[in-house]
Amino acid sequence: GESVGLHLPTLSVQEGDNSIINCAYSNSASDYFIWYKQESGKGPQFIIDIRSNMDKRQGQRVTVLLNKTVKHLSLQIAATQPGDSAVYFCAETFQSGYSTLTFGKGTMLLVS
Amino acid sequence: EPEVTQTPSHQVTQMGQEVILRCVPISNHLYFYWYRQILGQKVEFLVSFYNNEISEKSEIFDDQFSVERPDGSNFTLKIRSTKLEDSAMYFCASSGRDGGELFFGEGSRLTVL
């Protein structure tokens, strides 16, 4: 079946570097994408979202890029800090119904 | 800042026992959800709830599962007869509108022995 997946299970970066976390999705009907951060022992925390009619959205230190042509989503974190260490999930959903999210497998970001 | 709260944080139970996980969603939210995460795996949708009824459920949410909003503040997930494979972290979430941002609780870890 269609699913959301991640290319890299673990990403290690140095403090101050920029981080890029990637996600591939296969359901072209998805129209809303979200990045979540999950720290150890906690629930997913919303970071940033993007709708399918956009290709880029910026937040504070984070940018999400959406490439619908290749069904690819990325999260860029500028000036990565130790507090950014967590598992990052991308998720997809459809605005035509309720907010049932399909999550990817997650990427562990380690900042040293 | 309003938050979703869940209890218990960790429950250990014997296989076959009934378990109730409790959630207090954000007070003005109308849409409620349960997700679960088996250790080391991705977060999976279980069920969504709106207007006192289930609006959508996944294939995981079989007859052993039920949800209830017994009063104006609590939202519960009941597993009638737990199995080993029910061991997971269960997350409650709520949103203020259809399609709106989901706010997750910190989860209830269920261990079935």
Tab-separated table of C-alpha atoms in Angstrom:
chain	number	residue	atom	x	y	z
A	1	GLY	CA	0.000	0.000	0.000
A	2	GLU	CA	0.991	3.626	-0.172
A	3	SER	CA	3.092	4.925	2.649
A	4	VAL	CA	5.338	7.669	3.864
A	5	GLY	CA	8.973	6.755	4.401
A	6	LEU	CA	12.334	8.263	5.296
A	7	HIS	CA	15.669	7.864	3.549
A	8	LEU	CA	18.032	8.147	6.543
A	9	PRO	CA	17.364	6.471	9.862
A	10	THR	CA	20.104	8.393	11.724
A	11	LEU	CA	21.701	11.741	11.025
A	12	SER	CA	24.658	12.984	13.070
A	13	VAL	CA	25.671	16.626	12.845
A	14	GLN	CA	27.862	19.073	14.670
A	15	GLU	CA	26.350	21.885	16.653
A	16	GLY	CA	25.959	24.920	14.429
A	17	ASP	CA	25.679	22.917	11.228
A	18	ASN	CA	22.574	22.900	9.096
A	19	SER	CA	20.602	19.653	9.093
A	20	ILE	CA	18.489	18.246	6.325
A	21	ILE	CA	16.054	15.433	6.988
A	22	ASN	CA	14.352	13.837	4.018
A	23	CYS	CA	11.076	12.054	3.501
A	24	ALA	CA	9.527	10.323	0.511
A	25	TYR	CA	5.808	9.911	0.179
A	26	SER	CA	3.987	7.811	-2.349
A	27	ASN	CA	0.369	8.925	-2.081
A	28	SER	CA	-0.108	11.689	-4.605
A	29	ALA	CA	-3.547	12.426	-3.139
A	30	SER	CA	-2.023	13.689	0.102
A	31	ASP	CA	-2.492	17.419	0.374
A	32	TYR	CA	-1.102	18.285	3.760
A	33	PHE	CA	2.263	17.380	5.246
A	34	ILE	CA	3.601	17.884	8.713
A	35	TRP	CA	6.944	17.458	10.426
A	36	TYR	CA	6.927	16.304	14.019
A	37	LYS	CA	9.722	16.172	16.555
A	38	GLN	CA	9.705	13.480	19.196
A	39	GLU	CA	12.039	13.716	22.126
A	40	SER	CA	12.733	10.686	24.226
A	41	GLY	CA	9.734	9.735	26.361
A	42	LYS	CA	7.496	12.419	24.905
A	43	GLY	CA	4.758	12.655	22.329
A	44	PRO	CA	5.198	14.035	18.834
A	45	GLN	CA	5.488	17.802	18.775
A	46	PHE	CA	4.396	19.827	15.771
A	47	ILE	CA	7.242	21.637	14.044
A	48	ILE	CA	5.970	22.911	10.752
A	49	ASP	CA	3.456	22.019	8.084
A	50	ILE	CA	2.959	22.631	4.419
A	51	ARG	CA	0.029	22.288	2.079
A	52	SER	CA	0.302	20.781	-1.350
A	53	ASN	CA	-0.265	24.114	-3.071
A	54	MET	CA	3.053	25.357	-1.669
A	55	ASP	CA	6.631	24.250	-2.264
A	56	LYS	CA	8.360	25.991	0.595
A	57	ARG	CA	7.490	27.230	4.028
A	58	GLN	CA	9.740	28.797	6.613
A	59	GLY	CA	9.514	28.897	10.344
A	60	GLN	CA	11.931	29.822	13.048
A	61	ARG	CA	15.187	28.063	12.092
A	62	VAL	CA	13.226	25.480	10.129
A	63	THR	CA	12.229	25.272	6.505
A	64	VAL	CA	10.093	22.629	4.850
A	65	LEU	CA	10.422	21.971	1.150
A	66	LEU	CA	7.883	20.036	-0.859
A	67	ASN	CA	8.630	18.629	-4.286
A	68	LYS	CA	5.426	17.143	-5.611
A	69	THR	CA	7.044	16.060	-8.848
A	70	VAL	CA	9.197	13.493	-7.081
A	71	LYS	CA	6.980	13.213	-3.996
A	72	HIS	CA	9.697	14.394	-1.671
A	73	LEU	CA	9.577	16.370	1.532
A	74	SER	CA	12.505	17.753	3.465
A	75	LEU	CA	13.045	19.530	6.753
A	76	GLN	CA	15.957	21.899	7.026
A	77	ILE	CA	17.130	22.993	10.455
A	78	ALA	CA	19.499	25.940	10.512
A	79	ALA	CA	22.268	26.237	13.090
A	80	THR	CA	21.424	22.915	14.710
A	81	GLN	CA	21.547	22.921	18.498
A	82	PRO	CA	21.875	20.064	20.994
A	83	GLY	CA	18.222	20.601	21.891
A	84	ASP	CA	17.324	19.620	18.360
A	85	SER	CA	18.421	16.056	19.047
A	86	ALA	CA	15.294	13.954	18.638
A	87	VAL	CA	13.470	11.702	16.226
A	88	TYR	CA	11.830	13.565	13.388
A	89	PHE	CA	8.766	12.193	11.642
A	90	CYS	CA	7.094	13.354	8.520
A	91	ALA	CA	3.383	12.738	8.227
A	92	GLU	CA	0.756	13.117	5.573
A	93	THR	CA	-2.957	13.542	5.632
A	94	PHE	CA	-5.944	14.657	3.604
A	95	GLN	CA	-7.958	17.739	4.281
A	96	SER	CA	-11.083	16.254	2.821
A	97	GLY	CA	-11.578	14.185	5.948
A	98	TYR	CA	-10.529	14.135	9.548
A	99	SER	CA	-6.946	14.642	10.546
A	100	THR	CA	-5.790	11.040	10.420
A	101	LEU	CA	-2.086	11.141	9.976
A	102	THR	CA	0.104	8.598	8.258
A	103	PHE	CA	3.546	8.796	9.783
A	104	GLY	CA	6.870	7.864	8.313
A	105	LYS	CA	9.373	5.732	10.195
A	106	GLY	CA	11.364	8.575	11.676
A	107	THR	CA	14.930	9.855	11.505
A	108	MET	CA	17.067	10.198	14.592
A	109	LEU	CA	18.973	13.480	14.616
A	110	LEU	CA	22.036	13.488	16.865
A	111	VAL	CA	23.712	16.818	17.531
A	112	SER	CA	27.126	16.806	19.117
B	1	GLU	CA	0.124	26.720	27.369
B	2	PRO	CA	-2.763	24.224	27.116
B	3	GLU	CA	-1.732	20.629	26.743
B	4	VAL	CA	-3.092	17.138	26.364
B	5	THR	CA	-2.558	15.065	29.491
B	6	GLN	CA	-2.544	11.302	29.709
B	7	THR	CA	-2.695	8.818	32.560
B	8	PRO	CA	-1.170	6.519	33.507
B	9	SER	CA	2.281	7.237	32.187
B	10	HIS	CA	3.112	3.553	32.397
B	11	GLN	CA	0.924	0.521	32.986
B	12	VAL	CA	1.984	-3.085	33.271
B	13	THR	CA	-0.718	-5.692	32.865
B	14	GLN	CA	-1.154	-9.403	32.370
B	15	MET	CA	-2.257	-10.768	29.034
B	16	GLY	CA	-6.041	-11.017	28.877
B	17	GLN	CA	-6.664	-8.193	31.313
B	18	GLU	CA	-8.663	-5.088	30.500
B	19	VAL	CA	-6.857	-1.769	30.353
B	20	ILE	CA	-8.225	1.756	30.264
B	21	LEU	CA	-5.993	4.592	29.183
B	22	ARG	CA	-7.168	8.062	29.994
B	23	CYS	CA	-6.705	11.372	28.259
B	24	VAL	CA	-7.745	14.916	28.960
B	25	PRO	CA	-7.708	16.790	25.650
B	26	ILE	CA	-7.261	20.521	25.355
B	27	SER	CA	-10.441	22.033	26.721
B	28	ASN	CA	-11.891	23.742	23.645
B	29	HIS	CA	-10.926	21.025	21.198
B	30	LEU	CA	-13.565	18.963	19.460
B	31	TYR	CA	-11.624	16.256	17.655
B	32	PHE	CA	-9.885	13.489	19.523
B	33	TYR	CA	-7.524	10.765	18.442
B	34	TRP	CA	-5.593	7.771	19.634
B	35	TYR	CA	-2.330	6.738	18.044
B	36	ARG	CA	0.118	4.087	19.114
B	37	GLN	CA	3.802	3.512	18.672
B	38	ILE	CA	5.342	0.101	19.101
B	39	LEU	CA	8.901	0.431	20.373
B	40	GLY	CA	11.241	1.459	17.587
B	41	GLN	CA	8.481	1.730	15.012
B	42	LYS	CA	6.466	4.521	13.515
B	43	VAL	CA	3.437	6.157	15.043
B	44	GLU	CA	0.219	4.519	13.821
B	45	PHE	CA	-3.289	5.907	13.699
B	46	LEU	CA	-5.904	4.010	15.705
B	47	VAL	CA	-9.084	6.041	15.854
B	48	SER	CA	-10.585	9.489	15.553
B	49	PHE	CA	-13.595	10.697	17.503
B	50	TYR	CA	-15.907	13.621	16.992
B	51	ASN	CA	-19.350	14.550	18.213
B	52	ASN	CA	-19.460	11.548	20.520
B	53	GLU	CA	-18.839	8.982	17.855
B	54	ILE	CA	-16.011	7.340	16.025
B	55	SER	CA	-15.374	9.141	12.767
B	56	GLU	CA	-12.602	6.922	11.445
B	57	LYS	CA	-10.641	3.905	12.616
B	58	SER	CA	-7.756	1.872	11.326
B	59	GLU	CA	-7.584	-1.888	10.887
B	60	ILE	CA	-5.625	-2.042	14.130
B	61	PHE	CA	-8.673	-0.812	16.006
B	62	ASP	CA	-10.520	-4.120	16.183
B	63	ASP	CA	-13.329	-5.246	18.478
B	64	GLN	CA	-10.949	-5.405	21.437
B	65	PHE	CA	-10.647	-1.633	21.360
B	66	SER	CA	-13.217	0.962	22.285
B	67	VAL	CA	-13.213	4.670	22.985
B	68	GLU	CA	-15.444	6.771	25.099
B	69	ARG	CA	-15.906	10.336	26.197
B	70	PRO	CA	-17.612	9.702	29.507
B	71	ASP	CA	-17.836	13.349	30.508
B	72	GLY	CA	-16.928	16.746	29.167
B	73	SER	CA	-13.227	16.428	29.779
B	74	ASN	CA	-11.999	12.827	29.533
B	75	PHE	CA	-11.399	10.671	26.490
B	76	THR	CA	-10.591	7.027	27.146
B	77	LEU	CA	-9.207	4.090	25.220
B	78	LYS	CA	-10.179	0.653	26.480
B	79	ILE	CA	-8.515	-2.564	25.471
B	80	ARG	CA	-10.820	-5.335	26.528
B	81	SER	CA	-8.477	-8.302	26.583
B	82	THR	CA	-4.873	-7.310	26.132
B	83	LYS	CA	-2.449	-9.262	23.998
B	84	LEU	CA	1.325	-9.230	24.064
B	85	GLU	CA	1.372	-7.319	20.800
B	86	ASP	CA	-0.640	-4.502	22.381
B	87	SER	CA	2.508	-3.444	24.205
B	88	ALA	CA	3.220	0.031	22.896
B	89	MET	CA	3.156	3.707	23.686
B	90	TYR	CA	-0.344	5.055	23.226
B	91	PHE	CA	-0.703	8.714	22.338
B	92	CYS	CA	-3.829	10.753	22.680
B	93	ALA	CA	-4.206	13.836	20.514
B	94	SER	CA	-6.767	16.547	20.000
B	95	SER	CA	-7.427	19.300	17.517
B	96	GLY	CA	-9.662	22.287	17.501
B	97	ARG	CA	-11.074	21.785	14.053
B	98	ASP	CA	-11.284	19.268	11.284
B	99	GLY	CA	-7.903	19.176	9.611
B	100	GLY	CA	-6.324	21.347	12.253
B	101	GLU	CA	-3.030	20.842	14.005
B	102	LEU	CA	-2.928	17.845	16.295
B	103	PHE	CA	-1.605	18.302	19.800
B	104	PHE	CA	-0.250	15.116	21.289
B	105	GLY	CA	0.003	14.053	24.881
B	106	GLU	CA	3.161	12.542	26.298
B	107	GLY	CA	1.811	9.050	25.950
B	108	SER	CA	0.917	6.077	28.104
B	109	ARG	CA	3.301	3.174	27.916
B	110	LEU	CA	1.493	-0.159	28.062
B	111	THR	CA	3.438	-3.295	28.812
B	112	VAL	CA	1.584	-6.578	28.473
B	113	LEU	CA	3.232	-9.581	30.106
